[in-house]
Amino acid sequence: MDILSDISDHLSRQALAFYLGPDVTAITANQWTPVSIKGLADFFGKKVALPKRAKGNPWAAAQYIESRRHRKTLTAIMNAAFENPVPPSPLHQLIAALHPPLIVDSWYDGAMRQALSQDKTLNWGEIQGINHAAINEYRWFTAYDATGEEVPMESVKEWQTLLYKPHGSVSPHQNYLISDSDYVEVLTEIDIQTPIPESVQERRSSCSFLFIGCHFDDQMLRSFARQIIKRSKAPHFALVDIENLTRNERRFLEEMQIIALPLSLKKIADFLSDYLSSTLLERRAE
């Protein structure tokens, strides 16, 4: 069985979770929306004069802004960075149409939420990572239904598809994990899985992950991905530029049993489109 056939098999068994990175956002984002960690760091640098140690690193830049200007200023800058809504790409829409049990979206835009909202037959909702200080409560995440209303965590069990935004999102209510202090809190306990919602842990246990548009050249992002896919069903799959992988990225893929796929975003979209078409034909033939 080749790799794409293996992925098709996972899809047919509802045993594939998607893990999306900023390259998926970049498909339809305008030129002003940051679509990489470097782009976000540069955006901070245009808004605030940063010390040398914070330049090029969005987490350090955000920490500097939060420490010197206040959290409200940092949130306002993040809102400005993602104020232009990113329309769902065909890839977003294809993923939504598959009704997967779990979608992890690691960037801050709302395109995946919008794509899911377009399917009126789908019962879905979203969990986002949150900043403790912003809500004056000691909890790691919050849940929203398809309309954007905050709902009890018990509601998640009823959802066919769960969208998980571990770093927060501009929509529906501007929650962001972005500064060093945000991540120190989370990473302190992430090994024991406290910041990972139980519903995510339950759904991942029967799934392999397909990483699309992700990069693993940042230690913090690797740490998050490692913990999010913990105790899931290896092997996993990732669209990557194999020739340009760093040593750390290669080690990460090997450690987490992630099979590298040298496919473009268009190729994976074509594959998912063909899978959906064939599935629809099979249903009509029954």
PDB file of C-alpha atoms in Angstrom:
ATOM      1  CA  MET A   1       0.000   0.000   0.000  1.00  0.00           C
ATOM      2  CA  ASP A   2       1.547   3.347  -1.023  1.00  0.00           C
ATOM      3  CA  ILE A   3       1.418   6.374   1.266  1.00  0.00           C
ATOM      4  CA  LEU A   4      -1.541   8.108  -0.392  1.00  0.00           C
ATOM      5  CA  SER A   5      -3.502   4.859  -0.338  1.00  0.00           C
ATOM      6  CA  ASP A   6      -2.677   4.595   3.337  1.00  0.00           C
ATOM      7  CA  ILE A   7      -4.009   8.122   3.895  1.00  0.00           C
ATOM      8  CA  SER A   8      -7.174   7.219   1.961  1.00  0.00           C
ATOM      9  CA  ASP A   9      -7.642   4.240   4.239  1.00  0.00           C
ATOM     10  CA  HIS A  10      -7.307   6.463   7.304  1.00  0.00           C
ATOM     11  CA  LEU A  11      -9.858   8.888   5.861  1.00  0.00           C
ATOM     12  CA  SER A  12     -12.347   6.118   5.169  1.00  0.00           C
ATOM     13  CA  ARG A  13     -12.107   4.997   8.798  1.00  0.00           C
ATOM     14  CA  GLN A  14     -12.345   8.543  10.209  1.00  0.00           C
ATOM     15  CA  ALA A  15      -8.894   7.904  11.622  1.00  0.00           C
ATOM     16  CA  LEU A  16      -7.053  10.916  10.220  1.00  0.00           C
ATOM     17  CA  ALA A  17      -6.623  14.217  12.041  1.00  0.00           C
ATOM     18  CA  PHE A  18      -5.362  17.309  10.234  1.00  0.00           C
ATOM     19  CA  TYR A  19      -2.638  19.582  11.590  1.00  0.00           C
ATOM     20  CA  LEU A  20      -2.480  22.875   9.678  1.00  0.00           C
ATOM     21  CA  GLY A  21       0.282  25.464   9.624  1.00  0.00           C
ATOM     22  CA  PRO A  22       0.615  29.023   8.316  1.00  0.00           C
ATOM     23  CA  ASP A  23       1.429  27.946   4.750  1.00  0.00           C
ATOM     24  CA  VAL A  24      -2.242  26.973   4.413  1.00  0.00           C
ATOM     25  CA  THR A  25      -3.226  30.468   5.532  1.00  0.00           C
ATOM     26  CA  ALA A  26      -0.844  31.910   2.945  1.00  0.00           C
ATOM     27  CA  ILE A  27      -2.866  30.442   0.067  1.00  0.00           C
ATOM     28  CA  THR A  28      -5.513  33.178   0.315  1.00  0.00           C
ATOM     29  CA  ALA A  29      -4.122  35.721   2.807  1.00  0.00           C
ATOM     30  CA  ASN A  30      -3.478  39.234   1.571  1.00  0.00           C
ATOM     31  CA  GLN A  31      -0.020  40.772   1.567  1.00  0.00           C
ATOM     32  CA  TRP A  32      -0.484  42.472   4.957  1.00  0.00           C
ATOM     33  CA  THR A  33      -1.389  39.367   6.960  1.00  0.00           C
ATOM     34  CA  PRO A  34       1.597  37.586   8.561  1.00  0.00           C
ATOM     35  CA  VAL A  35       1.867  34.008   7.320  1.00  0.00           C
ATOM     36  CA  SER A  36       5.046  32.859   9.065  1.00  0.00           C
ATOM     37  CA  ILE A  37       6.724  33.304  12.426  1.00  0.00           C
ATOM     38  CA  LYS A  38       9.266  35.583  10.745  1.00  0.00           C
ATOM     39  CA  GLY A  39       6.473  37.597   9.151  1.00  0.00           C
ATOM     40  CA  LEU A  40       4.784  38.010  12.520  1.00  0.00           C
ATOM     41  CA  ALA A  41       8.063  39.065  14.132  1.00  0.00           C
ATOM     42  CA  ASP A  42       8.557  41.631  11.362  1.00  0.00           C
ATOM     43  CA  PHE A  43       5.022  42.933  11.928  1.00  0.00           C
ATOM     44  CA  PHE A  44       5.810  43.500  15.609  1.00  0.00           C
ATOM     45  CA  GLY A  45       8.994  45.292  14.599  1.00  0.00           C
ATOM     46  CA  LYS A  46       7.031  47.714  12.431  1.00  0.00           C
ATOM     47  CA  LYS A  47       4.737  48.605  15.325  1.00  0.00           C
ATOM     48  CA  VAL A  48       7.276  48.868  18.142  1.00  0.00           C
ATOM     49  CA  ALA A  49      11.003  49.604  18.271  1.00  0.00           C
ATOM     50  CA  LEU A  50      12.408  46.281  19.451  1.00  0.00           C
ATOM     51  CA  PRO A  51      15.768  45.516  21.051  1.00  0.00           C
ATOM     52  CA  LYS A  52      18.128  43.365  19.029  1.00  0.00           C
ATOM     53  CA  ARG A  53      17.446  40.266  21.135  1.00  0.00           C
ATOM     54  CA  ALA A  54      13.718  40.415  20.277  1.00  0.00           C
ATOM     55  CA  LYS A  55      14.025  41.013  16.544  1.00  0.00           C
ATOM     56  CA  GLY A  56      13.109  38.065  14.348  1.00  0.00           C
ATOM     57  CA  ASN A  57      11.533  36.139  17.228  1.00  0.00           C
ATOM     58  CA  PRO A  58       7.778  36.745  17.635  1.00  0.00           C
ATOM     59  CA  TRP A  59       7.626  35.201  21.108  1.00  0.00           C
ATOM     60  CA  ALA A  60      10.426  37.432  22.425  1.00  0.00           C
ATOM     61  CA  ALA A  61       9.040  40.464  20.590  1.00  0.00           C
ATOM     62  CA  ALA A  62       5.603  39.867  22.087  1.00  0.00           C
ATOM     63  CA  GLN A  63       7.126  39.509  25.549  1.00  0.00           C
ATOM     64  CA  TYR A  64       8.971  42.806  25.174  1.00  0.00           C
ATOM     65  CA  ILE A  65       5.771  44.576  24.103  1.00  0.00           C
ATOM     66  CA  GLU A  66       3.766  43.011  26.923  1.00  0.00           C
ATOM     67  CA  SER A  67       6.392  43.922  29.528  1.00  0.00           C
ATOM     68  CA  ARG A  68       6.976  47.492  28.332  1.00  0.00           C
ATOM     69  CA  ARG A  69       3.578  48.475  26.936  1.00  0.00           C
ATOM     70  CA  HIS A  70       0.963  46.216  28.630  1.00  0.00           C
ATOM     71  CA  ARG A  71      -0.931  43.142  27.474  1.00  0.00           C
ATOM     72  CA  LYS A  72      -3.672  45.283  25.934  1.00  0.00           C
ATOM     73  CA  THR A  73      -1.140  46.802  23.551  1.00  0.00           C
ATOM     74  CA  LEU A  74       0.077  43.354  22.525  1.00  0.00           C
ATOM     75  CA  THR A  75      -3.484  42.178  21.915  1.00  0.00           C
ATOM     76  CA  ALA A  76      -4.221  45.292  19.857  1.00  0.00           C
ATOM     77  CA  ILE A  77      -1.171  44.635  17.669  1.00  0.00           C
ATOM     78  CA  MET A  78      -2.205  41.001  17.166  1.00  0.00           C
ATOM     79  CA  ASN A  79      -5.704  42.168  16.246  1.00  0.00           C
ATOM     80  CA  ALA A  80      -4.175  44.529  13.694  1.00  0.00           C
ATOM     81  CA  ALA A  81      -1.992  41.766  12.272  1.00  0.00           C
ATOM     82  CA  PHE A  82      -5.023  39.582  11.576  1.00  0.00           C
ATOM     83  CA  GLU A  83      -7.709  42.229  11.076  1.00  0.00           C
ATOM     84  CA  ASN A  84      -8.141  41.351   7.400  1.00  0.00           C
ATOM     85  CA  PRO A  85     -10.192  38.137   7.345  1.00  0.00           C
ATOM     86  CA  VAL A  86      -8.479  35.321   5.470  1.00  0.00           C
ATOM     87  CA  PRO A  87     -11.011  33.676   3.144  1.00  0.00           C
ATOM     88  CA  PRO A  88     -11.070  29.882   3.157  1.00  0.00           C
ATOM     89  CA  SER A  89      -8.997  28.352   0.398  1.00  0.00           C
ATOM     90  CA  PRO A  90     -10.195  25.324  -1.577  1.00  0.00           C
ATOM     91  CA  LEU A  91      -7.939  23.276   0.694  1.00  0.00           C
ATOM     92  CA  HIS A  92      -9.719  24.574   3.806  1.00  0.00           C
ATOM     93  CA  GLN A  93     -13.059  23.756   2.200  1.00  0.00           C
ATOM     94  CA  LEU A  94     -11.985  20.247   1.233  1.00  0.00           C
ATOM     95  CA  ILE A  95     -10.821  19.514   4.768  1.00  0.00           C
ATOM     96  CA  ALA A  96     -14.114  20.821   6.147  1.00  0.00           C
ATOM     97  CA  ALA A  97     -16.059  18.662   3.683  1.00  0.00           C
ATOM     98  CA  LEU A  98     -14.295  15.548   4.969  1.00  0.00           C
ATOM     99  CA  HIS A  99     -15.821  16.073   8.446  1.00  0.00           C
ATOM    100  CA  PRO A 100     -12.685  14.810  10.216  1.00  0.00           C
ATOM    101  CA  PRO A 101     -12.884  14.139  13.953  1.00  0.00           C
ATOM    102  CA  LEU A 102     -10.087  16.611  14.717  1.00  0.00           C
ATOM    103  CA  ILE A 103      -8.456  19.580  12.997  1.00  0.00           C
ATOM    104  CA  VAL A 104      -5.524  21.281  14.709  1.00  0.00           C
ATOM    105  CA  ASP A 105      -4.878  24.744  13.270  1.00  0.00           C
ATOM    106  CA  SER A 106      -1.660  26.272  14.552  1.00  0.00           C
ATOM    107  CA  TRP A 107      -1.983  29.785  13.101  1.00  0.00           C
ATOM    108  CA  TYR A 108      -4.018  32.765  14.288  1.00  0.00           C
ATOM    109  CA  ASP A 109      -6.412  33.424  11.388  1.00  0.00           C
ATOM    110  CA  GLY A 110     -10.045  32.324  11.158  1.00  0.00           C
ATOM    111  CA  ALA A 111     -10.137  30.723   7.705  1.00  0.00           C
ATOM    112  CA  MET A 112     -10.702  27.168   8.947  1.00  0.00           C
ATOM    113  CA  ARG A 113     -13.539  28.331  11.201  1.00  0.00           C
ATOM    114  CA  GLN A 114     -15.156  30.072   8.245  1.00  0.00           C
ATOM    115  CA  ALA A 115     -14.817  26.971   6.057  1.00  0.00           C
ATOM    116  CA  LEU A 116     -16.506  24.809   8.683  1.00  0.00           C
ATOM    117  CA  SER A 117     -19.254  27.408   9.116  1.00  0.00           C
ATOM    118  CA  GLN A 118     -20.171  27.091   5.444  1.00  0.00           C
ATOM    119  CA  ASP A 119     -21.327  23.495   5.992  1.00  0.00           C
ATOM    120  CA  LYS A 120     -24.740  23.893   7.613  1.00  0.00           C
ATOM    121  CA  THR A 121     -25.144  20.115   8.018  1.00  0.00           C
ATOM    122  CA  LEU A 122     -22.055  19.714  10.198  1.00  0.00           C
ATOM    123  CA  ASN A 123     -22.189  19.742  13.991  1.00  0.00           C
ATOM    124  CA  TRP A 124     -18.850  21.226  14.962  1.00  0.00           C
ATOM    125  CA  GLY A 125     -17.163  23.546  17.411  1.00  0.00           C
ATOM    126  CA  GLU A 126     -13.822  24.936  18.450  1.00  0.00           C
ATOM    127  CA  ILE A 127     -11.466  24.888  21.416  1.00  0.00           C
ATOM    128  CA  GLN A 128      -8.825  27.590  21.756  1.00  0.00           C
ATOM    129  CA  GLY A 129      -5.821  27.996  23.980  1.00  0.00           C
ATOM    130  CA  ILE A 130      -6.162  31.119  26.117  1.00  0.00           C
ATOM    131  CA  ASN A 131      -4.052  33.473  28.189  1.00  0.00           C
ATOM    132  CA  HIS A 132      -4.819  33.247  31.916  1.00  0.00           C
ATOM    133  CA  ALA A 133      -4.286  36.938  32.583  1.00  0.00           C
ATOM    134  CA  ALA A 134      -6.718  38.006  29.877  1.00  0.00           C
ATOM    135  CA  ILE A 135      -9.662  36.317  31.608  1.00  0.00           C
ATOM    136  CA  ASN A 136      -8.475  36.408  35.232  1.00  0.00           C
ATOM    137  CA  GLU A 137      -9.148  32.680  35.521  1.00  0.00           C
ATOM    138  CA  TYR A 138      -6.807  29.738  35.842  1.00  0.00           C
ATOM    139  CA  ARG A 139      -7.793  27.618  32.888  1.00  0.00           C
ATOM    140  CA  TRP A 140      -5.942  26.651  29.755  1.00  0.00           C
ATOM    141  CA  PHE A 141      -8.607  26.733  27.046  1.00  0.00           C
ATOM    142  CA  THR A 142     -12.178  27.632  26.195  1.00  0.00           C
ATOM    143  CA  ALA A 143     -14.804  26.216  23.826  1.00  0.00           C
ATOM    144  CA  TYR A 144     -16.945  27.972  21.223  1.00  0.00           C
ATOM    145  CA  ASP A 145     -19.813  26.633  19.169  1.00  0.00           C
ATOM    146  CA  ALA A 146     -20.248  27.225  15.441  1.00  0.00           C
ATOM    147  CA  THR A 147     -21.809  30.645  16.079  1.00  0.00           C
ATOM    148  CA  GLY A 148     -18.850  31.805  18.162  1.00  0.00           C
ATOM    149  CA  GLU A 149     -20.642  31.627  21.497  1.00  0.00           C
ATOM    150  CA  GLU A 150     -18.679  30.290  24.454  1.00  0.00           C
ATOM    151  CA  VAL A 151     -20.088  26.943  25.588  1.00  0.00           C
ATOM    152  CA  PRO A 152     -19.381  24.423  28.373  1.00  0.00           C
ATOM    153  CA  MET A 153     -16.679  21.871  27.641  1.00  0.00           C
ATOM    154  CA  GLU A 154     -19.316  19.138  27.931  1.00  0.00           C
ATOM    155  CA  SER A 155     -20.720  20.316  24.584  1.00  0.00           C
ATOM    156  CA  VAL A 156     -17.623  19.059  22.779  1.00  0.00           C
ATOM    157  CA  LYS A 157     -18.738  15.425  23.027  1.00  0.00           C
ATOM    158  CA  GLU A 158     -21.633  16.149  20.662  1.00  0.00           C
ATOM    159  CA  TRP A 159     -19.485  17.648  17.912  1.00  0.00           C
ATOM    160  CA  GLN A 160     -18.686  15.597  14.834  1.00  0.00           C
ATOM    161  CA  THR A 161     -15.655  17.764  14.076  1.00  0.00           C
ATOM    162  CA  LEU A 162     -13.497  19.546  16.638  1.00  0.00           C
ATOM    163  CA  LEU A 163     -11.349  22.488  15.543  1.00  0.00           C
ATOM    164  CA  TYR A 164      -8.487  22.968  18.000  1.00  0.00           C
ATOM    165  CA  LYS A 165      -6.523  26.234  17.942  1.00  0.00           C
ATOM    166  CA  PRO A 166      -3.772  25.657  20.534  1.00  0.00           C
ATOM    167  CA  HIS A 167      -2.257  29.125  20.093  1.00  0.00           C
ATOM    168  CA  GLY A 168      -5.600  30.944  20.018  1.00  0.00           C
ATOM    169  CA  SER A 169      -7.114  32.926  17.163  1.00  0.00           C
ATOM    170  CA  VAL A 170      -8.346  36.331  16.091  1.00  0.00           C
ATOM    171  CA  SER A 171     -11.840  34.871  15.815  1.00  0.00           C
ATOM    172  CA  PRO A 172     -14.246  34.711  17.415  1.00  0.00           C
ATOM    173  CA  HIS A 173     -12.889  36.567  20.481  1.00  0.00           C
ATOM    174  CA  GLN A 174      -9.201  37.476  20.016  1.00  0.00           C
ATOM    175  CA  ASN A 175      -7.484  34.923  22.238  1.00  0.00           C
ATOM    176  CA  TYR A 176      -3.731  34.675  21.764  1.00  0.00           C
ATOM    177  CA  LEU A 177      -0.876  32.649  23.151  1.00  0.00           C
ATOM    178  CA  ILE A 178       2.059  34.600  21.791  1.00  0.00           C
ATOM    179  CA  SER A 179       4.503  35.912  24.418  1.00  0.00           C
ATOM    180  CA  ASP A 180       7.324  34.014  26.078  1.00  0.00           C
ATOM    181  CA  SER A 181       5.468  34.158  29.393  1.00  0.00           C
ATOM    182  CA  ASP A 182       2.374  32.621  27.781  1.00  0.00           C
ATOM    183  CA  TYR A 183       4.397  29.662  26.610  1.00  0.00           C
ATOM    184  CA  VAL A 184       6.421  29.272  29.799  1.00  0.00           C
ATOM    185  CA  GLU A 185       3.152  28.654  31.639  1.00  0.00           C
ATOM    186  CA  VAL A 186       1.905  26.144  29.084  1.00  0.00           C
ATOM    187  CA  LEU A 187       5.178  24.314  28.509  1.00  0.00           C
ATOM    188  CA  THR A 188       5.700  23.936  32.256  1.00  0.00           C
ATOM    189  CA  GLU A 189       2.717  21.593  32.400  1.00  0.00           C
ATOM    190  CA  ILE A 190       2.381  20.324  28.858  1.00  0.00           C
ATOM    191  CA  ASP A 191       4.416  17.184  29.566  1.00  0.00           C
ATOM    192  CA  ILE A 192       1.629  16.018  31.866  1.00  0.00           C
ATOM    193  CA  GLN A 193      -0.898  17.117  29.241  1.00  0.00           C
ATOM    194  CA  THR A 194      -2.849  19.510  31.484  1.00  0.00           C
ATOM    195  CA  PRO A 195      -3.045  22.251  28.798  1.00  0.00           C
ATOM    196  CA  ILE A 196      -4.304  19.761  26.181  1.00  0.00           C
ATOM    197  CA  PRO A 197      -8.123  19.444  26.270  1.00  0.00           C
ATOM    198  CA  GLU A 198      -9.380  15.990  27.210  1.00  0.00           C
ATOM    199  CA  SER A 199     -11.539  15.942  24.083  1.00  0.00           C
ATOM    200  CA  VAL A 200      -8.430  16.424  21.939  1.00  0.00           C
ATOM    201  CA  GLN A 201      -6.664  13.649  23.825  1.00  0.00           C
ATOM    202  CA  GLU A 202      -9.628  11.330  23.294  1.00  0.00           C
ATOM    203  CA  ARG A 203     -10.012  12.029  19.579  1.00  0.00           C
ATOM    204  CA  ARG A 204      -6.316  11.799  18.769  1.00  0.00           C
ATOM    205  CA  SER A 205      -6.031   8.371  20.400  1.00  0.00           C
ATOM    206  CA  SER A 206      -7.563   6.682  17.355  1.00  0.00           C
ATOM    207  CA  CYS A 207      -6.020   8.972  14.723  1.00  0.00           C
ATOM    208  CA  SER A 208      -2.879   9.517  12.735  1.00  0.00           C
ATOM    209  CA  PHE A 209      -2.020  13.114  11.840  1.00  0.00           C
ATOM    210  CA  LEU A 210      -1.525  14.712   8.442  1.00  0.00           C
ATOM    211  CA  PHE A 211       0.583  17.874   8.751  1.00  0.00           C
ATOM    212  CA  ILE A 212      -0.076  20.421   6.007  1.00  0.00           C
ATOM    213  CA  GLY A 213       1.687  23.766   5.683  1.00  0.00           C
ATOM    214  CA  CYS A 214       3.711  23.315   8.875  1.00  0.00           C
ATOM    215  CA  HIS A 215       7.348  24.026   9.666  1.00  0.00           C
ATOM    216  CA  PHE A 216       9.277  22.462  12.525  1.00  0.00           C
ATOM    217  CA  ASP A 217      12.369  24.660  12.576  1.00  0.00           C
ATOM    218  CA  ASP A 218      11.266  26.416  15.777  1.00  0.00           C
ATOM    219  CA  GLN A 219      11.778  24.610  19.084  1.00  0.00           C
ATOM    220  CA  MET A 220       8.575  25.901  20.654  1.00  0.00           C
ATOM    221  CA  LEU A 221       6.449  24.779  17.709  1.00  0.00           C
ATOM    222  CA  ARG A 222       8.097  21.355  17.804  1.00  0.00           C
ATOM    223  CA  SER A 223       7.358  21.105  21.522  1.00  0.00           C
ATOM    224  CA  PHE A 224       3.698  21.911  20.965  1.00  0.00           C
ATOM    225  CA  ALA A 225       3.316  19.506  18.061  1.00  0.00           C
ATOM    226  CA  ARG A 226       5.075  16.743  20.003  1.00  0.00           C
ATOM    227  CA  GLN A 227       2.646  17.061  22.907  1.00  0.00           C
ATOM    228  CA  ILE A 228      -0.478  17.483  20.789  1.00  0.00           C
ATOM    229  CA  ILE A 229       0.113  14.250  18.870  1.00  0.00           C
ATOM    230  CA  LYS A 230       1.269  12.358  21.959  1.00  0.00           C
ATOM    231  CA  ARG A 231      -0.418   8.950  22.361  1.00  0.00           C
ATOM    232  CA  SER A 232      -1.959   9.122  18.898  1.00  0.00           C
ATOM    233  CA  LYS A 233      -1.646   6.453  16.209  1.00  0.00           C
ATOM    234  CA  ALA A 234       1.669   6.529  14.360  1.00  0.00           C
ATOM    235  CA  PRO A 235       2.739   6.675  11.633  1.00  0.00           C
ATOM    236  CA  HIS A 236       1.882  10.258  10.771  1.00  0.00           C
ATOM    237  CA  PHE A 237       2.343  12.154   7.514  1.00  0.00           C
ATOM    238  CA  ALA A 238       3.696  15.609   6.686  1.00  0.00           C
ATOM    239  CA  LEU A 239       3.953  17.667   3.523  1.00  0.00           C
ATOM    240  CA  VAL A 240       7.517  18.968   3.575  1.00  0.00           C
ATOM    241  CA  ASP A 241      10.273  20.229   1.338  1.00  0.00           C
ATOM    242  CA  ILE A 242      12.576  17.296   2.006  1.00  0.00           C
ATOM    243  CA  GLU A 243      15.697  18.849   0.491  1.00  0.00           C
ATOM    244  CA  ASN A 244      15.499  21.937   2.706  1.00  0.00           C
ATOM    245  CA  LEU A 245      14.723  20.288   6.040  1.00  0.00           C
ATOM    246  CA  THR A 246      17.012  21.325   8.884  1.00  0.00           C
ATOM    247  CA  ARG A 247      18.765  18.763  11.042  1.00  0.00           C
ATOM    248  CA  ASN A 248      16.329  19.458  13.886  1.00  0.00           C
ATOM    249  CA  GLU A 249      13.360  19.001  11.579  1.00  0.00           C
ATOM    250  CA  ARG A 250      14.695  15.669  10.337  1.00  0.00           C
ATOM    251  CA  ARG A 251      15.227  14.494  13.899  1.00  0.00           C
ATOM    252  CA  PHE A 252      11.719  15.580  14.836  1.00  0.00           C
ATOM    253  CA  LEU A 253      10.137  13.686  11.942  1.00  0.00           C
ATOM    254  CA  GLU A 254      12.096  10.573  12.824  1.00  0.00           C
ATOM    255  CA  GLU A 255      11.342  10.837  16.542  1.00  0.00           C
ATOM    256  CA  MET A 256       7.600  11.279  16.013  1.00  0.00           C
ATOM    257  CA  GLN A 257       7.354   8.645  13.248  1.00  0.00           C
ATOM    258  CA  ILE A 258       6.217  11.192  10.681  1.00  0.00           C
ATOM    259  CA  ILE A 259       6.511  10.130   7.048  1.00  0.00           C
ATOM    260  CA  ALA A 260       7.711  12.980   4.820  1.00  0.00           C
ATOM    261  CA  LEU A 261       5.610  13.638   1.724  1.00  0.00           C
ATOM    262  CA  PRO A 262       7.233  15.820  -0.958  1.00  0.00           C
ATOM    263  CA  LEU A 263       3.868  17.117  -2.192  1.00  0.00           C
ATOM    264  CA  SER A 264       2.708  20.662  -2.887  1.00  0.00           C
ATOM    265  CA  LEU A 265      -0.413  22.134  -1.317  1.00  0.00           C
ATOM    266  CA  LYS A 266      -2.107  21.905  -4.706  1.00  0.00           C
ATOM    267  CA  LYS A 267      -1.257  18.216  -5.015  1.00  0.00           C
ATOM    268  CA  ILE A 268      -2.727  17.368  -1.621  1.00  0.00           C
ATOM    269  CA  ALA A 269      -5.819  19.435  -2.453  1.00  0.00           C
ATOM    270  CA  ASP A 270      -6.215  17.490  -5.706  1.00  0.00           C
ATOM    271  CA  PHE A 271      -5.825  14.229  -3.815  1.00  0.00           C
ATOM    272  CA  LEU A 272      -8.465  15.175  -1.235  1.00  0.00           C
ATOM    273  CA  SER A 273     -10.799  16.358  -3.991  1.00  0.00           C
ATOM    274  CA  ASP A 274     -10.431  13.042  -5.825  1.00  0.00           C
ATOM    275  CA  TYR A 275     -11.046  11.157  -2.594  1.00  0.00           C
ATOM    276  CA  LEU A 276     -14.243  13.101  -1.911  1.00  0.00           C
ATOM    277  CA  SER A 277     -15.467  12.576  -5.469  1.00  0.00           C
ATOM    278  CA  SER A 278     -14.853   8.832  -5.347  1.00  0.00           C
ATOM    279  CA  THR A 279     -16.529   8.579  -1.949  1.00  0.00           C
ATOM    280  CA  LEU A 280     -19.590  10.409  -3.259  1.00  0.00           C
ATOM    281  CA  LEU A 281     -19.804   8.088  -6.270  1.00  0.00           C
ATOM    282  CA  GLU A 282     -19.582   5.042  -4.012  1.00  0.00           C
ATOM    283  CA  ARG A 283     -22.428   6.334  -1.860  1.00  0.00           C
ATOM    284  CA  ARG A 284     -24.613   6.956  -4.896  1.00  0.00           C
ATOM    285  CA  ALA A 285     -23.918   3.431  -6.145  1.00  0.00           C
ATOM    286  CA  GLU A 286     -25.047   1.851  -2.875  1.00  0.00           C
TER     287      GLU A 286
END
